[in-house]
Tab-separated table of C-alpha atoms in Angstrom:
chain	number	residue	atom	x	y	z
A	10	UNK	CA	16.809	-85.561	20.647
A	11	UNK	CA	13.929	-83.335	19.542
A	12	UNK	CA	13.409	-79.742	20.700
A	13	UNK	CA	10.916	-80.716	23.429
A	14	UNK	CA	13.354	-83.231	24.907
A	15	UNK	CA	16.134	-80.641	24.722
A	16	UNK	CA	14.019	-78.152	26.658
A	17	UNK	CA	13.287	-80.731	29.353
A	18	UNK	CA	16.971	-81.691	29.535
A	19	UNK	CA	18.063	-78.020	29.478
A	20	UNK	CA	20.480	-78.705	26.596
A	21	UNK	CA	21.228	-76.680	23.476
A	22	UNK	CA	18.609	-77.011	20.771
A	23	UNK	CA	20.066	-78.082	17.439
A	24	UNK	CA	19.829	-75.237	14.913
A	25	UNK	CA	21.459	-74.584	11.543
A	26	UNK	CA	24.794	-72.798	11.725
A	27	UNK	CA	24.670	-69.120	12.542
A	28	UNK	CA	25.973	-66.294	10.397
A	29	UNK	CA	27.062	-63.800	13.043
A	30	UNK	CA	28.950	-64.106	16.306
A	31	UNK	CA	26.022	-62.740	18.336
A	32	UNK	CA	23.585	-65.076	16.598
A	33	UNK	CA	25.970	-67.987	17.210
A	34	UNK	CA	26.041	-67.171	20.922
A	35	UNK	CA	22.241	-67.002	21.001
A	36	UNK	CA	21.949	-70.361	19.278
A	37	UNK	CA	24.466	-71.865	21.717
A	38	UNK	CA	22.196	-71.185	24.705
A	39	UNK	CA	20.617	-74.176	26.398
A	40	UNK	CA	16.999	-74.831	25.510
A	41	UNK	CA	15.961	-73.524	28.932
A	42	UNK	CA	17.978	-70.330	28.513
A	43	UNK	CA	16.554	-69.867	25.033
A	44	UNK	CA	13.018	-70.299	26.399
A	45	UNK	CA	13.748	-67.740	29.128
A	46	UNK	CA	15.065	-65.359	26.447
A	47	UNK	CA	11.939	-65.934	24.329
A	48	UNK	CA	9.706	-65.050	27.276
A	49	UNK	CA	11.914	-62.058	28.097
A	50	UNK	CA	11.575	-60.918	24.465
A	51	UNK	CA	7.800	-61.263	24.784
A	52	UNK	CA	7.974	-58.675	27.568
A	53	UNK	CA	7.409	-60.906	30.591
A	54	UNK	CA	8.876	-59.969	33.964
A	55	UNK	CA	11.104	-62.381	35.855
A	56	UNK	CA	8.148	-63.299	38.094
A	57	UNK	CA	5.960	-64.018	35.053
A	58	UNK	CA	8.722	-66.084	33.458
A	59	UNK	CA	9.078	-68.050	36.704
A	60	UNK	CA	5.355	-68.837	36.690
A	61	UNK	CA	5.441	-69.864	33.011
A	62	UNK	CA	8.474	-72.116	33.516
A	63	UNK	CA	7.365	-73.389	36.940
A	64	UNK	CA	10.623	-72.338	38.618
A	65	UNK	CA	11.593	-69.795	41.264
A	66	UNK	CA	12.191	-66.142	40.493
A	67	UNK	CA	15.775	-66.633	41.678
A	68	UNK	CA	16.232	-69.416	39.099
A	69	UNK	CA	15.008	-67.025	36.394
A	70	UNK	CA	17.331	-64.269	37.636
A	71	UNK	CA	20.262	-66.695	37.470
A	72	UNK	CA	19.244	-67.859	33.992
A	73	UNK	CA	18.911	-64.263	32.771
A	74	UNK	CA	22.367	-63.429	34.172
A	75	UNK	CA	23.805	-66.464	32.370
A	76	UNK	CA	22.085	-65.422	29.132
A	77	UNK	CA	23.516	-61.910	29.391
A	78	UNK	CA	27.008	-63.322	30.041
A	79	UNK	CA	26.745	-65.819	27.165
A	80	UNK	CA	25.604	-63.085	24.787
A	81	UNK	CA	28.273	-60.657	25.989
A	82	UNK	CA	25.679	-58.122	27.121
A	83	UNK	CA	26.941	-55.832	29.820
A	84	UNK	CA	24.620	-52.932	29.127
A	85	UNK	CA	25.607	-49.419	28.334
A	86	UNK	CA	24.334	-45.939	27.928
A	87	UNK	CA	22.087	-46.703	24.953
A	88	UNK	CA	20.446	-50.000	25.961
A	89	UNK	CA	20.066	-52.451	28.804
A	90	UNK	CA	21.112	-56.099	28.533
A	91	UNK	CA	17.438	-57.140	28.789
A	92	UNK	CA	16.474	-55.003	25.793
A	93	UNK	CA	19.541	-56.134	23.843
A	94	UNK	CA	18.759	-59.821	24.479
A	95	UNK	CA	15.120	-59.316	23.474
A	96	UNK	CA	16.168	-57.477	20.325
A	97	UNK	CA	18.645	-60.204	19.367
A	98	UNK	CA	16.036	-62.929	19.965
A	99	UNK	CA	13.402	-61.094	17.925
A	100	UNK	CA	15.843	-60.429	15.081
A	101	UNK	CA	16.821	-64.112	14.997
A	102	UNK	CA	13.502	-65.894	15.581
A	103	UNK	CA	10.819	-63.231	15.039
A	104	UNK	CA	8.340	-61.732	17.474
A	105	UNK	CA	7.555	-64.354	20.133
A	106	UNK	CA	4.072	-62.903	20.602
A	107	UNK	CA	3.069	-63.170	16.937
A	108	UNK	CA	5.564	-65.625	15.501
A	109	UNK	CA	6.401	-63.129	12.742
């Protein structure tokens, strides 16, 4: 199954093995969750992500909650789960806006 088929099937995208626990959790996300995280890292709101993915805002909210749970992001005094997820995505895959 290629990456496009994985996204359509909402299954994990095959990636090389991860070096850290957090990276492993990120790579274990379904393709749909990973796409939501990529758009979140690009700075899109839930409504914008919903439009991009052609789903409801509630579906995005649920996906984001599942991403936070899968990544073990509960928030804290220094950062929010949304920022932490975006930072982890960017550190792993590069800036989604520039590809760098």
